[in-house]
């Protein structure tokens, strides 16, 4: 990672998250909901952490200029993803899951992939070029450290997690 730009590292996270959800949508139902859904819960944790680091470590560094409006759009879309993940968590909390409920979860994942494609297609060209050029050195170093082993604080929610 030391040789990669921050833009490259965060773009790689996008691809890993997309890939994880795509792989899950192709998986067939296993014996227990827990076993079947573990990879999806893992990738949602990765997405929540990704949203956390953008909203707490990146956006505050870049939002006092021409990126203010694009960042507001990004936050709104993070909120949509956040609520979609809460819906998926609720669906996965069932003790038992049959084929039709499995199909509902997969439909939720497909909707999530569409949200991500739309979001990332703007975030990567509009926001990410500024990571390496417009964030100060300390903030870049802090973000690099966080990317290695940082964790999202318990109970943290994104800025637009709720609709109101
Ligand atoms: Fe992102
Ligand atoms: Fe984002």
PDB file of C-alpha atoms and ligand atoms in Angstrom:
ATOM      1  CA  UNK A   1       0.000   0.000   0.000  1.00  0.00           C
ATOM      2  CA  UNK A   2       2.920   2.346   0.642  1.00  0.00           C
ATOM      3  CA  UNK A   3       3.525   2.635  -3.095  1.00  0.00           C
ATOM      4  CA  UNK A   4      -0.114   3.236  -3.932  1.00  0.00           C
ATOM      5  CA  UNK A   5      -1.855   6.585  -3.934  1.00  0.00           C
ATOM      6  CA  UNK A   6      -4.754   7.035  -1.537  1.00  0.00           C
ATOM      7  CA  UNK A   7      -7.034   7.280  -4.575  1.00  0.00           C
ATOM      8  CA  UNK A   8      -5.829   3.846  -5.681  1.00  0.00           C
ATOM      9  CA  UNK A   9      -6.288   2.325  -2.232  1.00  0.00           C
ATOM     10  CA  UNK A  10      -9.838   3.632  -1.810  1.00  0.00           C
ATOM     11  CA  UNK A  11     -10.754   2.628  -5.362  1.00  0.00           C
ATOM     12  CA  UNK A  12      -9.451  -0.873  -4.587  1.00  0.00           C
ATOM     13  CA  UNK A  13     -11.780  -0.942  -1.562  1.00  0.00           C
ATOM     14  CA  UNK A  14     -14.702  -0.138  -3.886  1.00  0.00           C
ATOM     15  CA  UNK A  15     -13.779  -3.068  -6.108  1.00  0.00           C
ATOM     16  CA  UNK A  16     -13.333  -5.445  -3.171  1.00  0.00           C
ATOM     17  CA  UNK A  17     -16.746  -4.489  -1.746  1.00  0.00           C
ATOM     18  CA  UNK A  18     -18.482  -4.819  -5.138  1.00  0.00           C
ATOM     19  CA  UNK A  19     -16.761  -8.158  -5.698  1.00  0.00           C
ATOM     20  CA  UNK A  20     -17.767  -9.447  -2.284  1.00  0.00           C
ATOM     21  CA  UNK A  21     -21.439  -8.588  -2.840  1.00  0.00           C
ATOM     22  CA  UNK A  22     -21.413 -10.037  -6.376  1.00  0.00           C
ATOM     23  CA  UNK A  23     -19.900 -13.267  -5.086  1.00  0.00           C
ATOM     24  CA  UNK A  24     -22.540 -13.482  -2.373  1.00  0.00           C
ATOM     25  CA  UNK A  25     -25.405 -12.983  -4.830  1.00  0.00           C
ATOM     26  CA  UNK A  26     -24.178 -16.047  -6.723  1.00  0.00           C
ATOM     27  CA  UNK A  27     -24.087 -18.233  -3.600  1.00  0.00           C
ATOM     28  CA  UNK A  28     -26.827 -20.728  -2.915  1.00  0.00           C
ATOM     29  CA  UNK A  29     -28.605 -21.126   0.379  1.00  0.00           C
ATOM     30  CA  UNK A  30     -26.671 -23.072   2.976  1.00  0.00           C
ATOM     31  CA  UNK A  31     -27.888 -25.011   6.023  1.00  0.00           C
ATOM     32  CA  UNK A  32     -28.051 -22.074   8.392  1.00  0.00           C
ATOM     33  CA  UNK A  33     -28.754 -18.398   7.815  1.00  0.00           C
ATOM     34  CA  UNK A  34     -25.631 -17.614   9.810  1.00  0.00           C
ATOM     35  CA  UNK A  35     -23.321 -19.699   7.626  1.00  0.00           C
ATOM     36  CA  UNK A  36     -24.872 -18.490   4.403  1.00  0.00           C
ATOM     37  CA  UNK A  37     -24.910 -14.811   5.323  1.00  0.00           C
ATOM     38  CA  UNK A  38     -21.483 -14.543   6.992  1.00  0.00           C
ATOM     39  CA  UNK A  39     -19.717 -13.306   3.818  1.00  0.00           C
ATOM     40  CA  UNK A  40     -22.397 -10.660   3.264  1.00  0.00           C
ATOM     41  CA  UNK A  41     -22.197  -9.444   6.857  1.00  0.00           C
ATOM     42  CA  UNK A  42     -18.423  -9.232   6.470  1.00  0.00           C
ATOM     43  CA  UNK A  43     -18.630  -7.139   3.302  1.00  0.00           C
ATOM     44  CA  UNK A  44     -21.227  -4.832   4.909  1.00  0.00           C
ATOM     45  CA  UNK A  45     -18.777  -4.271   7.782  1.00  0.00           C
ATOM     46  CA  UNK A  46     -16.149  -3.319   5.198  1.00  0.00           C
ATOM     47  CA  UNK A  47     -18.582  -0.910   3.528  1.00  0.00           C
ATOM     48  CA  UNK A  48     -19.534   0.703   6.840  1.00  0.00           C
ATOM     49  CA  UNK A  49     -15.855   1.200   7.653  1.00  0.00           C
ATOM     50  CA  UNK A  50     -15.289   2.662   4.178  1.00  0.00           C
ATOM     51  CA  UNK A  51     -18.145   5.132   4.683  1.00  0.00           C
ATOM     52  CA  UNK A  52     -16.796   5.983   8.146  1.00  0.00           C
ATOM     53  CA  UNK A  53     -13.329   6.824   6.916  1.00  0.00           C
ATOM     54  CA  UNK A  54     -14.698   8.933   4.069  1.00  0.00           C
ATOM     55  CA  UNK A  55     -17.065  10.913   6.271  1.00  0.00           C
ATOM     56  CA  UNK A  56     -14.732  11.324   9.266  1.00  0.00           C
ATOM     57  CA  UNK A  57     -11.221  11.365   7.807  1.00  0.00           C
ATOM     58  CA  UNK A  58     -11.625  12.587   4.226  1.00  0.00           C
ATOM     59  CA  UNK A  59     -14.673  14.800   3.698  1.00  0.00           C
ATOM     60  CA  UNK A  60     -13.899  17.269   6.521  1.00  0.00           C
ATOM     61  CA  UNK A  61     -10.551  17.923   4.823  1.00  0.00           C
ATOM     62  CA  UNK A  62     -12.094  18.706   1.443  1.00  0.00           C
ATOM     63  CA  UNK A  63     -15.467  20.258   2.104  1.00  0.00           C
ATOM     64  CA  UNK A  64     -14.463  23.936   2.394  1.00  0.00           C
ATOM     65  CA  UNK A  65     -14.320  24.643  -1.302  1.00  0.00           C
ATOM     66  CA  UNK A  66     -15.718  23.555  -4.634  1.00  0.00           C
ATOM     67  CA  UNK A  67     -16.274  20.023  -3.332  1.00  0.00           C
ATOM     68  CA  UNK A  68     -18.863  21.098  -0.768  1.00  0.00           C
ATOM     69  CA  UNK A  69     -21.845  20.262  -2.974  1.00  0.00           C
ATOM     70  CA  UNK A  70     -20.482  16.962  -4.342  1.00  0.00           C
ATOM     71  CA  UNK A  71     -19.687  15.881  -0.766  1.00  0.00           C
ATOM     72  CA  UNK A  72     -23.266  16.604   0.279  1.00  0.00           C
ATOM     73  CA  UNK A  73     -24.427  14.355  -2.554  1.00  0.00           C
ATOM     74  CA  UNK A  74     -21.996  11.627  -1.429  1.00  0.00           C
ATOM     75  CA  UNK A  75     -23.307  11.853   2.145  1.00  0.00           C
ATOM     76  CA  UNK A  76     -26.889  11.522   0.956  1.00  0.00           C
ATOM     77  CA  UNK A  77     -25.992   8.396  -0.997  1.00  0.00           C
ATOM     78  CA  UNK A  78     -24.094   6.948   1.974  1.00  0.00           C
ATOM     79  CA  UNK A  79     -27.339   7.397   3.909  1.00  0.00           C
ATOM     80  CA  UNK A  80     -29.226   5.356   1.305  1.00  0.00           C
ATOM     81  CA  UNK A  81     -26.624   2.602   1.557  1.00  0.00           C
ATOM     82  CA  UNK A  82     -26.757   2.716   5.339  1.00  0.00           C
ATOM     83  CA  UNK A  83     -30.527   2.199   5.390  1.00  0.00           C
ATOM     84  CA  UNK A  84     -30.277  -0.544   2.778  1.00  0.00           C
ATOM     85  CA  UNK A  85     -27.723  -2.335   4.978  1.00  0.00           C
ATOM     86  CA  UNK A  86     -30.026  -1.998   8.001  1.00  0.00           C
ATOM     87  CA  UNK A  87     -32.792  -3.637   5.949  1.00  0.00           C
ATOM     88  CA  UNK A  88     -30.466  -6.478   4.977  1.00  0.00           C
ATOM     89  CA  UNK A  89     -29.405  -6.943   8.612  1.00  0.00           C
ATOM     90  CA  UNK A  90     -33.064  -7.196   9.613  1.00  0.00           C
ATOM     91  CA  UNK A  91     -33.713  -9.797   6.911  1.00  0.00           C
ATOM     92  CA  UNK A  92     -30.677 -11.813   7.995  1.00  0.00           C
ATOM     93  CA  UNK A  93     -31.726 -11.771  11.653  1.00  0.00           C
ATOM     94  CA  UNK A  94     -34.333 -14.458  10.940  1.00  0.00           C
ATOM     95  CA  UNK A  95     -33.669 -17.871  12.490  1.00  0.00           C
ATOM     96  CA  UNK A  96     -34.679 -19.586   9.352  1.00  0.00           C
ATOM     97  CA  UNK A  97     -34.673 -18.567   5.737  1.00  0.00           C
ATOM     98  CA  UNK A  98     -36.392 -20.137   2.794  1.00  0.00           C
ATOM     99  CA  UNK A  99     -35.850 -19.725  -0.905  1.00  0.00           C
ATOM    100  CA  UNK A 100     -38.223 -16.799  -1.325  1.00  0.00           C
ATOM    101  CA  UNK A 101     -36.609 -14.902   1.549  1.00  0.00           C
ATOM    102  CA  UNK A 102     -33.222 -15.732   0.117  1.00  0.00           C
ATOM    103  CA  UNK A 103     -34.401 -14.154  -3.128  1.00  0.00           C
ATOM    104  CA  UNK A 104     -35.453 -11.015  -1.222  1.00  0.00           C
ATOM    105  CA  UNK A 105     -31.991 -10.718   0.300  1.00  0.00           C
ATOM    106  CA  UNK A 106     -30.411 -11.155  -3.119  1.00  0.00           C
ATOM    107  CA  UNK A 107     -32.721  -8.455  -4.524  1.00  0.00           C
ATOM    108  CA  UNK A 108     -31.529  -6.151  -1.721  1.00  0.00           C
ATOM    109  CA  UNK A 109     -27.935  -6.924  -2.688  1.00  0.00           C
ATOM    110  CA  UNK A 110     -28.662  -6.164  -6.337  1.00  0.00           C
ATOM    111  CA  UNK A 111     -30.171  -2.814  -5.329  1.00  0.00           C
ATOM    112  CA  UNK A 112     -27.073  -2.171  -3.210  1.00  0.00           C
ATOM    113  CA  UNK A 113     -24.806  -2.893  -6.170  1.00  0.00           C
ATOM    114  CA  UNK A 114     -26.743  -0.336  -8.228  1.00  0.00           C
ATOM    115  CA  UNK A 115     -26.386   2.279  -5.479  1.00  0.00           C
ATOM    116  CA  UNK A 116     -22.656   1.565  -5.277  1.00  0.00           C
ATOM    117  CA  UNK A 117     -22.141   1.727  -9.051  1.00  0.00           C
ATOM    118  CA  UNK A 118     -23.897   5.088  -9.230  1.00  0.00           C
ATOM    119  CA  UNK A 119     -22.043   6.437  -6.188  1.00  0.00           C
ATOM    120  CA  UNK A 120     -18.573   5.213  -7.079  1.00  0.00           C
ATOM    121  CA  UNK A 121     -18.847   6.431 -10.672  1.00  0.00           C
ATOM    122  CA  UNK A 122     -18.991   9.986  -9.278  1.00  0.00           C
ATOM    123  CA  UNK A 123     -16.836   9.634  -6.169  1.00  0.00           C
ATOM    124  CA  UNK A 124     -13.836   8.198  -8.010  1.00  0.00           C
ATOM    125  CA  UNK A 125     -13.479  10.943 -10.654  1.00  0.00           C
ATOM    126  CA  UNK A 126     -14.764  13.908  -8.599  1.00  0.00           C
ATOM    127  CA  UNK A 127     -13.553  13.336  -5.018  1.00  0.00           C
ATOM    128  CA  UNK A 128     -10.684  10.843  -5.115  1.00  0.00           C
ATOM    129  CA  UNK A 129      -8.263  12.923  -7.240  1.00  0.00           C
ATOM    130  CA  UNK A 130      -8.170  15.371  -4.299  1.00  0.00           C
ATOM    131  CA  UNK A 131      -7.128  12.797  -1.691  1.00  0.00           C
ATOM    132  CA  UNK A 132      -3.463  12.887  -2.593  1.00  0.00           C
ATOM    133  CA  UNK A 133      -3.257  16.535  -3.639  1.00  0.00           C
ATOM    134  CA  UNK A 134      -5.497  18.489  -1.261  1.00  0.00           C
ATOM    135  CA  UNK A 135      -5.387  16.684   2.079  1.00  0.00           C
ATOM    136  CA  UNK A 136      -2.627  17.860   4.415  1.00  0.00           C
ATOM    137  CA  UNK A 137       0.251  15.512   5.196  1.00  0.00           C
ATOM    138  CA  UNK A 138      -0.890  14.643   8.714  1.00  0.00           C
ATOM    139  CA  UNK A 139      -4.378  13.748   7.521  1.00  0.00           C
ATOM    140  CA  UNK A 140      -2.978  11.599   4.727  1.00  0.00           C
ATOM    141  CA  UNK A 141      -0.724   9.784   7.194  1.00  0.00           C
ATOM    142  CA  UNK A 142      -3.594   9.278   9.629  1.00  0.00           C
ATOM    143  CA  UNK A 143      -5.785   7.876   6.850  1.00  0.00           C
ATOM    144  CA  UNK A 144      -3.029   5.508   5.714  1.00  0.00           C
ATOM    145  CA  UNK A 145      -2.672   4.187   9.265  1.00  0.00           C
ATOM    146  CA  UNK A 146      -6.429   3.793   9.595  1.00  0.00           C
ATOM    147  CA  UNK A 147      -6.624   1.865   6.328  1.00  0.00           C
ATOM    148  CA  UNK A 148      -4.206  -0.734   7.735  1.00  0.00           C
ATOM    149  CA  UNK A 149      -6.049  -1.648  10.904  1.00  0.00           C
ATOM    150  CA  UNK A 150      -8.534   1.071  11.872  1.00  0.00           C
ATOM    151  CA  UNK A 151     -11.973   0.131  13.108  1.00  0.00           C
ATOM    152  CA  UNK A 152     -15.287   1.938  13.101  1.00  0.00           C
ATOM    153  CA  UNK A 153     -16.327   3.109  16.590  1.00  0.00           C
ATOM    154  CA  UNK A 154     -19.236   1.230  18.164  1.00  0.00           C
ATOM    155  CA  UNK A 155     -22.554   2.853  17.408  1.00  0.00           C
ATOM    156  CA  UNK A 156     -21.216   5.266  14.783  1.00  0.00           C
ATOM    157  CA  UNK A 157     -23.703   6.213  12.078  1.00  0.00           C
ATOM    158  CA  UNK A 158     -23.146   8.151   8.887  1.00  0.00           C
ATOM    159  CA  UNK A 159     -24.265  11.780   8.681  1.00  0.00           C
ATOM    160  CA  UNK A 160     -27.436  11.051   6.699  1.00  0.00           C
ATOM    161  CA  UNK A 161     -28.286   7.656   8.196  1.00  0.00           C
ATOM    162  CA  UNK A 162     -31.847   8.733   8.853  1.00  0.00           C
ATOM    163  CA  UNK A 163     -34.117  10.430   6.357  1.00  0.00           C
ATOM    164  CA  UNK A 164     -35.025  13.505   8.394  1.00  0.00           C
TER     165      UNK A 164
HETATM  166 FE1  LIG B   1     -15.843   5.403  -1.506  1.00  0.00          FE
HETATM  167 FE1  LIG B   2     -18.510   7.155  -0.595  1.00  0.00          FE
END
